[in-house]
Structures are given as structure tokens and as C-alpha cells.
Amino acid sequence: MERKKKRIAILGSTGSIGTQALQVIAEHPDLFEAEVLTANNRVDLLVAQARQFQPNAVVIANESKYPELREALADQPIKVYSGSDALCQVVESQEVDVVLTALVGFAGLLPTIHAIRARKLIALANKETLVVAGELVTQLAQTFRAPILPVDSEHSAIFQCLAGEGNNRIDKILLTASGGPFRTFTKEQLRDVTPEQALRHPNWDMGAKITIDSATMMNKGFEVIEARWLFGVKPEQIEVLVHPQSIVHSAVQFCDGAVKAQLGVPDMRLPIQYALTYPDRMSLSGERIDLFGLGQLTFERPDRDKFPCLELAFEALRRGGNAACVMNRANEVMNLAFRQGRIGYNDIFRNIERTMDRVPFEAAPTFETYIATDAEAQRVAEDLI
Ligand code: NAD
Ligand code: MG
């Protein structure tokens, strides 16, 4: 019997995760179909992708780019939409089976909620969704029986370790971190680092925002929160290990002391593909790890004094409510300001902490609270620059 192809909507198809997802789709045209492609600004690349993959629809979030996109695809039988409302509508289409959330930042929240309500399978790359509103989003996913499968490499590793484990109890999650480009820097050296230095990640080639988040280790803080909601563990059950080789993508320790880890070369196509083929595994081209060549795998404790953003994320989890939502927006503002050369590296942490102290705490946020909190955090954060 012919296997029905999975029809995939990629939100953010022009980004680092989006383009790699299209490589996975191109490698398995018998399994997958790109049903919807979306981008924020990059019309040229979106047009090239649409011509190659022939989706049913494309969306450009930035409405001012709509005429250019429509013109460029006028000879194609492809629907062309624009605006963030359109993102929420296309994911609800009956023709979509899987929504890969590969867009960056808070902008991922609303379309993900729409996809969950439409009972789609969510392949979640946009970790900010769970940082901002992890409790609400995971509750909705349960209510609507929409599975959320992780794409983030660490969470995919944990998910792979949990396959076949049923309700077996987890002692703790061992969440690995590369340590980023500044792992060996002193506090003094960190004061003067530039965006160019921060954008040179030793192991992973990713979008600019997450690369800066990796340099501050806010990314790992986000991943702690992401793990808390995806796997239902307590914050104190999550241990961060700096593992500079990025070969062990994370591990799980079970109640009998057994530790299962998932290893591989740093290549996001594997976790992307696993989220799309789960519970099956399919062939995937590319390098394999050479443990003899690697020689050794090392692990160290994160330096919380040098990377206080990691601590902030644990603090946000402890506070609960809208605290992580505030932290997320403050981080988006400071991350961008740092890339633009408007603030220094150490201001990123300082201003996020200040924003978290200034925006009023809400213990039991609703969706509307998150929207209001996000706007208030943006205002407060921008005032600090
Ligand atoms: P990127 O910057 O390379 O790409 C982002 C994509 O989102 C682009 O297609 C862009 O057009 C679109 N986009 C940006 N802002 C938008 C908006 N406001 N509305 C609609 N679309 C918008 O980012 P990336 O590195 O691919 O990361 C995407 C997400 O995946 C992030 O949440 C990131 O944390 C997560 N992630 C990425 C990696 C990686 O290896 N790149 C690994 C793990 C998790
Ligand atoms: Mg990761």
C-alpha cells in the first residue's frame, strides 16, 4: 500500500531550520510534501523555494513585501498571502498534517496555538513559544490532542531516549550545552566582546538570534524551560552540562540509575527529520560520528557567574506566572540591540534582569495576559537602552 505523504507547513522556511527542513523533504519526496512555506522578509528565497517545492500556499509576514511576492509567483498555481493573521489561517488548512514552527521569537506563539487548536502535529523548533507560555501551550496541546514533538537537538535527544520507556520514572535530565564561543573567556574578556565574535559559534551554524542567545547561554536557559514543559519534570531535575564537542546531544537518567544518551554529529537535519518521521527512523545522508577520531568527550559544570542568563532562566521558572514571558521579550530586545551595536555584552543580562524586576508579576496568566505582558516588557526594556 502506498504510504500517504505527510503534508508539512513550514513557518519560517527561509531560516536556518526552515532551509534544512526543506533539505529533508527533498531527500524524501516519497514521504513528505511542502504544503505551506512562509517567511518574514526574504522574498527572493521564498520565491525560489516555492518554485522548487510547489506548495499550495506561501505567506510573507511583512505585508509591505506582498506585491513583490505576488508578482514573482504570478505564473504559478500557488496561493500568496501576507500578514501575521495569514500565518494563523494557513496552519489550520485541512491540507496540512504537520506544522513545523521554524520562525524565531514571540511571533511563534499565536500561529502555534492556532495549529494546536486545529489538531495538527507540531514539530516545535520555536522554543520561545514554550518559554513564554509553556503551561498554557502544553495544556492546550493535551486538550486538543495535538502532539508537540521537539526539533531542538537536545530535546529531540531526550525524546529519543524516552522512546519505549512508557511511564518509567525519570530521575533527571542531563541537558548538554556547547558553552558557545565564550566558554573559555574570563569575565574581563567578556566585557568587550563584539557581535561579530558572538556570531561565530564553534559547532552550530544557526540564525543570528539563537547564536547570540548561545553566546550568553540564555539559549540553554530557554532550553531548561522548554524541557520542563515538554517532559513534565521539575526544574531541579534538569542538570546543565557543558560539553564542548556537541556530540552527546543530551541524556536521561532513570530511577534505576541507567543513563541513556543520544549521540551524533551536530546536524539539525536529524532532529528535524525525527520529528517528521516519529516513531520511525528513515535514512538520512550525511556524516557519521567517528568516536576514534574524536578521542574524548568532556563535560564541565556551567560557570553561572560568567553566564548569569542561565541563572535568570531558572529564576523565571521558580517565579512562574508571566516571569519567563517578561524575560523572553527583554531578551529579544537586548539580543537585537547588541547585534546592532547599541549595547554591550554585559548589558544584555543587566537589562533583562532589570526588566524582570520592573514588569508587574502575574501569577496565573491567560493568553491575554501574555500578550499584555509581552508589550509591557518591550516598552520597559526599550526604555533601558
Ligand atoms: P532564522 O533567523 O535563521 O530564521 C527565522 C525564520 O523565521 C525566517 O524564515 C524568517 O523569515 C522567519 N521570521 C522571523 N521573524 C518572523 C516574524 N516576526 N513573523 C514571521 N516569520 C518570521 O532562525 P533559526 O535559527 O532557523 O531559528 C528558528 C527557531 O528555531 C528559533 O526559535 C530557534 O530558537 C529555534 N532553533 C534553531 C536551531 C538552529 O540550529 N538554527 C536549533 C534549535 C532551535
Ligand atoms: Mg538546542
PDB file of C-alpha atoms in Angstrom, residues 167-310:
ATOM      1  CA  ASN A 167       5.815   5.625  32.294  1.00  0.00           C
ATOM      2  CA  ASN A 168       9.261   4.713  33.634  1.00  0.00           C
ATOM      3  CA  ARG A 169      10.320   7.336  36.112  1.00  0.00           C
ATOM      4  CA  ILE A 170      12.933   9.949  35.190  1.00  0.00           C
ATOM      5  CA  ASP A 171      15.444  10.898  37.889  1.00  0.00           C
ATOM      6  CA  LYS A 172      16.906  13.733  35.929  1.00  0.00           C
ATOM      7  CA  ILE A 173      17.578  15.172  32.533  1.00  0.00           C
ATOM      8  CA  LEU A 174      21.177  15.835  31.556  1.00  0.00           C
ATOM      9  CA  LEU A 175      20.938  18.801  29.210  1.00  0.00           C
ATOM     10  CA  THR A 176      24.161  19.368  27.291  1.00  0.00           C
ATOM     11  CA  ALA A 177      25.448  22.754  26.136  1.00  0.00           C
ATOM     12  CA  SER A 178      28.350  23.558  23.835  1.00  0.00           C
ATOM     13  CA  GLY A 179      29.257  26.532  26.023  1.00  0.00           C
ATOM     14  CA  GLY A 180      29.229  28.794  22.962  1.00  0.00           C
ATOM     15  CA  PRO A 181      32.051  30.946  21.608  1.00  0.00           C
ATOM     16  CA  PHE A 182      32.947  32.449  25.009  1.00  0.00           C
ATOM     17  CA  ARG A 183      33.235  29.288  27.075  1.00  0.00           C
ATOM     18  CA  THR A 184      36.897  29.872  27.884  1.00  0.00           C
ATOM     19  CA  PHE A 185      36.722  33.678  28.172  1.00  0.00           C
ATOM     20  CA  THR A 186      37.288  35.409  31.516  1.00  0.00           C
ATOM     21  CA  LYS A 187      34.719  37.834  32.919  1.00  0.00           C
ATOM     22  CA  GLU A 188      37.036  40.698  31.976  1.00  0.00           C
ATOM     23  CA  GLN A 189      37.335  39.482  28.392  1.00  0.00           C
ATOM     24  CA  LEU A 190      33.560  39.138  28.158  1.00  0.00           C
ATOM     25  CA  ARG A 191      33.076  42.828  28.841  1.00  0.00           C
ATOM     26  CA  ASP A 192      34.408  43.870  25.444  1.00  0.00           C
ATOM     27  CA  VAL A 193      33.251  41.106  23.121  1.00  0.00           C
ATOM     28  CA  THR A 194      31.684  42.202  19.825  1.00  0.00           C
ATOM     29  CA  PRO A 195      28.614  40.919  17.970  1.00  0.00           C
ATOM     30  CA  GLU A 196      30.961  39.549  15.267  1.00  0.00           C
ATOM     31  CA  GLN A 197      32.726  37.392  17.858  1.00  0.00           C
ATOM     32  CA  ALA A 198      29.430  36.302  19.382  1.00  0.00           C
ATOM     33  CA  LEU A 199      28.070  35.325  15.967  1.00  0.00           C
ATOM     34  CA  ARG A 200      30.894  32.821  15.404  1.00  0.00           C
ATOM     35  CA  HIS A 201      29.537  29.680  17.047  1.00  0.00           C
ATOM     36  CA  PRO A 202      32.086  26.864  17.329  1.00  0.00           C
ATOM     37  CA  ASN A 203      29.800  23.923  16.427  1.00  0.00           C
ATOM     38  CA  TRP A 204      26.452  25.035  15.023  1.00  0.00           C
ATOM     39  CA  ASP A 205      25.514  27.249  12.078  1.00  0.00           C
ATOM     40  CA  MET A 206      22.228  28.858  13.168  1.00  0.00           C
ATOM     41  CA  GLY A 207      20.175  32.030  12.798  1.00  0.00           C
ATOM     42  CA  ALA A 208      21.579  35.234  14.318  1.00  0.00           C
ATOM     43  CA  LYS A 209      19.205  35.475  17.285  1.00  0.00           C
ATOM     44  CA  ILE A 210      19.806  31.981  18.647  1.00  0.00           C
ATOM     45  CA  THR A 211      23.541  32.318  18.008  1.00  0.00           C
ATOM     46  CA  ILE A 212      23.675  35.363  20.294  1.00  0.00           C
ATOM     47  CA  ASP A 213      21.489  33.504  22.810  1.00  0.00           C
ATOM     48  CA  SER A 214      24.075  30.718  22.738  1.00  0.00           C
ATOM     49  CA  ALA A 215      26.882  33.185  23.435  1.00  0.00           C
ATOM     50  CA  THR A 216      25.089  34.424  26.585  1.00  0.00           C
ATOM     51  CA  MET A 217      23.828  30.910  27.399  1.00  0.00           C
ATOM     52  CA  MET A 218      20.311  32.348  27.540  1.00  0.00           C
ATOM     53  CA  ASN A 219      19.641  29.696  24.921  1.00  0.00           C
ATOM     54  CA  LYS A 220      20.417  26.986  27.470  1.00  0.00           C
ATOM     55  CA  GLY A 221      18.206  28.754  29.988  1.00  0.00           C
ATOM     56  CA  PHE A 222      15.400  28.703  27.422  1.00  0.00           C
ATOM     57  CA  GLU A 223      16.059  25.019  26.842  1.00  0.00           C
ATOM     58  CA  VAL A 224      15.720  24.292  30.574  1.00  0.00           C
ATOM     59  CA  ILE A 225      12.258  25.884  30.457  1.00  0.00           C
ATOM     60  CA  GLU A 226      11.463  24.080  27.206  1.00  0.00           C
ATOM     61  CA  ALA A 227      12.449  20.730  28.806  1.00  0.00           C
ATOM     62  CA  ARG A 228      10.382  21.465  31.897  1.00  0.00           C
ATOM     63  CA  TRP A 229       7.209  21.820  29.813  1.00  0.00           C
ATOM     64  CA  LEU A 230       7.893  19.179  27.160  1.00  0.00           C
ATOM     65  CA  PHE A 231       8.791  16.424  29.613  1.00  0.00           C
ATOM     66  CA  GLY A 232       6.877  17.481  32.742  1.00  0.00           C
ATOM     67  CA  VAL A 233       9.937  17.457  35.025  1.00  0.00           C
ATOM     68  CA  LYS A 234      10.717  19.817  37.896  1.00  0.00           C
ATOM     69  CA  PRO A 235      13.405  22.485  37.362  1.00  0.00           C
ATOM     70  CA  GLU A 236      15.658  20.806  39.934  1.00  0.00           C
ATOM     71  CA  GLN A 237      15.557  17.618  37.855  1.00  0.00           C
ATOM     72  CA  ILE A 238      17.312  19.379  34.987  1.00  0.00           C
ATOM     73  CA  GLU A 239      21.095  19.494  35.068  1.00  0.00           C
ATOM     74  CA  VAL A 240      23.079  21.509  32.541  1.00  0.00           C
ATOM     75  CA  LEU A 241      26.436  20.081  31.432  1.00  0.00           C
ATOM     76  CA  VAL A 242      28.868  21.953  29.244  1.00  0.00           C
ATOM     77  CA  HIS A 243      30.052  19.525  26.581  1.00  0.00           C
ATOM     78  CA  PRO A 244      32.157  21.449  24.064  1.00  0.00           C
ATOM     79  CA  GLN A 245      32.237  18.714  21.391  1.00  0.00           C
ATOM     80  CA  SER A 246      28.412  18.776  20.886  1.00  0.00           C
ATOM     81  CA  ILE A 247      28.343  15.013  20.250  1.00  0.00           C
ATOM     82  CA  VAL A 248      26.196  13.921  23.211  1.00  0.00           C
ATOM     83  CA  HIS A 249      23.029  15.852  22.410  1.00  0.00           C
ATOM     84  CA  SER A 250      21.544  15.199  25.885  1.00  0.00           C
ATOM     85  CA  ALA A 251      20.757  12.273  28.175  1.00  0.00           C
ATOM     86  CA  VAL A 252      18.175  10.962  30.624  1.00  0.00           C
ATOM     87  CA  GLN A 253      18.882   9.288  33.952  1.00  0.00           C
ATOM     88  CA  PHE A 254      16.123   6.876  35.028  1.00  0.00           C
ATOM     89  CA  CYS A 255      15.059   5.791  38.518  1.00  0.00           C
ATOM     90  CA  ASP A 256      17.296   2.687  38.411  1.00  0.00           C
ATOM     91  CA  GLY A 257      20.380   4.772  37.669  1.00  0.00           C
ATOM     92  CA  ALA A 258      20.535   3.884  33.974  1.00  0.00           C
ATOM     93  CA  VAL A 259      21.564   6.802  31.777  1.00  0.00           C
ATOM     94  CA  LYS A 260      20.558   6.858  28.118  1.00  0.00           C
ATOM     95  CA  ALA A 261      22.102   9.403  25.796  1.00  0.00           C
ATOM     96  CA  GLN A 262      21.730  10.206  22.123  1.00  0.00           C
ATOM     97  CA  LEU A 263      24.896  10.930  20.159  1.00  0.00           C
ATOM     98  CA  GLY A 264      25.603  12.170  16.672  1.00  0.00           C
ATOM     99  CA  VAL A 265      27.425  14.812  14.678  1.00  0.00           C
ATOM    100  CA  PRO A 266      25.986  18.314  15.110  1.00  0.00           C
ATOM    101  CA  ASP A 267      23.469  18.321  12.244  1.00  0.00           C
ATOM    102  CA  MET A 268      19.966  19.723  12.746  1.00  0.00           C
ATOM    103  CA  ARG A 269      18.571  17.689   9.856  1.00  0.00           C
ATOM    104  CA  LEU A 270      18.416  14.624  12.125  1.00  0.00           C
ATOM    105  CA  PRO A 271      16.178  16.110  14.848  1.00  0.00           C
ATOM    106  CA  ILE A 272      14.076  17.817  12.161  1.00  0.00           C
ATOM    107  CA  GLN A 273      13.598  14.533  10.322  1.00  0.00           C
ATOM    108  CA  TYR A 274      12.931  12.541  13.510  1.00  0.00           C
ATOM    109  CA  ALA A 275      10.092  14.913  14.431  1.00  0.00           C
ATOM    110  CA  LEU A 276       8.627  14.321  10.961  1.00  0.00           C
ATOM    111  CA  THR A 277       9.018  10.514  10.844  1.00  0.00           C
ATOM    112  CA  TYR A 278       8.496   9.617  14.539  1.00  0.00           C
ATOM    113  CA  PRO A 279       8.171   6.858  15.697  1.00  0.00           C
ATOM    114  CA  ASP A 280      10.009   5.584  12.605  1.00  0.00           C
ATOM    115  CA  ARG A 281      13.553   6.307  11.590  1.00  0.00           C
ATOM    116  CA  MET A 282      14.387   6.895   7.947  1.00  0.00           C
ATOM    117  CA  SER A 283      17.713   7.008   6.157  1.00  0.00           C
ATOM    118  CA  LEU A 284      19.464  10.352   6.164  1.00  0.00           C
ATOM    119  CA  SER A 285      22.545  11.337   4.196  1.00  0.00           C
ATOM    120  CA  GLY A 286      25.496  12.996   5.878  1.00  0.00           C
ATOM    121  CA  GLU A 287      28.448  12.469   8.113  1.00  0.00           C
ATOM    122  CA  ARG A 288      28.525   9.838  10.866  1.00  0.00           C
ATOM    123  CA  ILE A 289      30.401  10.242  14.143  1.00  0.00           C
ATOM    124  CA  ASP A 290      33.901   8.856  14.350  1.00  0.00           C
ATOM    125  CA  LEU A 291      34.482   8.183  18.044  1.00  0.00           C
ATOM    126  CA  PHE A 292      38.079   7.091  17.406  1.00  0.00           C
ATOM    127  CA  GLY A 293      38.773  10.355  15.627  1.00  0.00           C
ATOM    128  CA  LEU A 294      37.146  12.354  18.432  1.00  0.00           C
ATOM    129  CA  GLY A 295      39.286  10.703  21.081  1.00  0.00           C
ATOM    130  CA  GLN A 296      37.482  12.158  24.049  1.00  0.00           C
ATOM    131  CA  LEU A 297      34.179  13.627  25.120  1.00  0.00           C
ATOM    132  CA  THR A 298      34.401  16.087  28.000  1.00  0.00           C
ATOM    133  CA  PHE A 299      31.890  17.556  30.454  1.00  0.00           C
ATOM    134  CA  GLU A 300      32.128  20.515  32.822  1.00  0.00           C
ATOM    135  CA  ARG A 301      29.789  22.464  35.072  1.00  0.00           C
ATOM    136  CA  PRO A 302      28.487  25.714  33.589  1.00  0.00           C
ATOM    137  CA  ASP A 303      30.026  28.848  35.091  1.00  0.00           C
ATOM    138  CA  ARG A 304      26.914  30.558  36.442  1.00  0.00           C
ATOM    139  CA  ASP A 305      28.848  33.630  37.451  1.00  0.00           C
ATOM    140  CA  LYS A 306      30.160  34.164  33.918  1.00  0.00           C
ATOM    141  CA  PHE A 307      26.840  33.260  32.300  1.00  0.00           C
ATOM    142  CA  PRO A 308      24.160  34.725  34.616  1.00  0.00           C
ATOM    143  CA  CYS A 309      21.441  34.459  31.935  1.00  0.00           C
ATOM    144  CA  LEU A 310      21.295  30.741  32.639  1.00  0.00           C
TER     145      LEU A 310
END
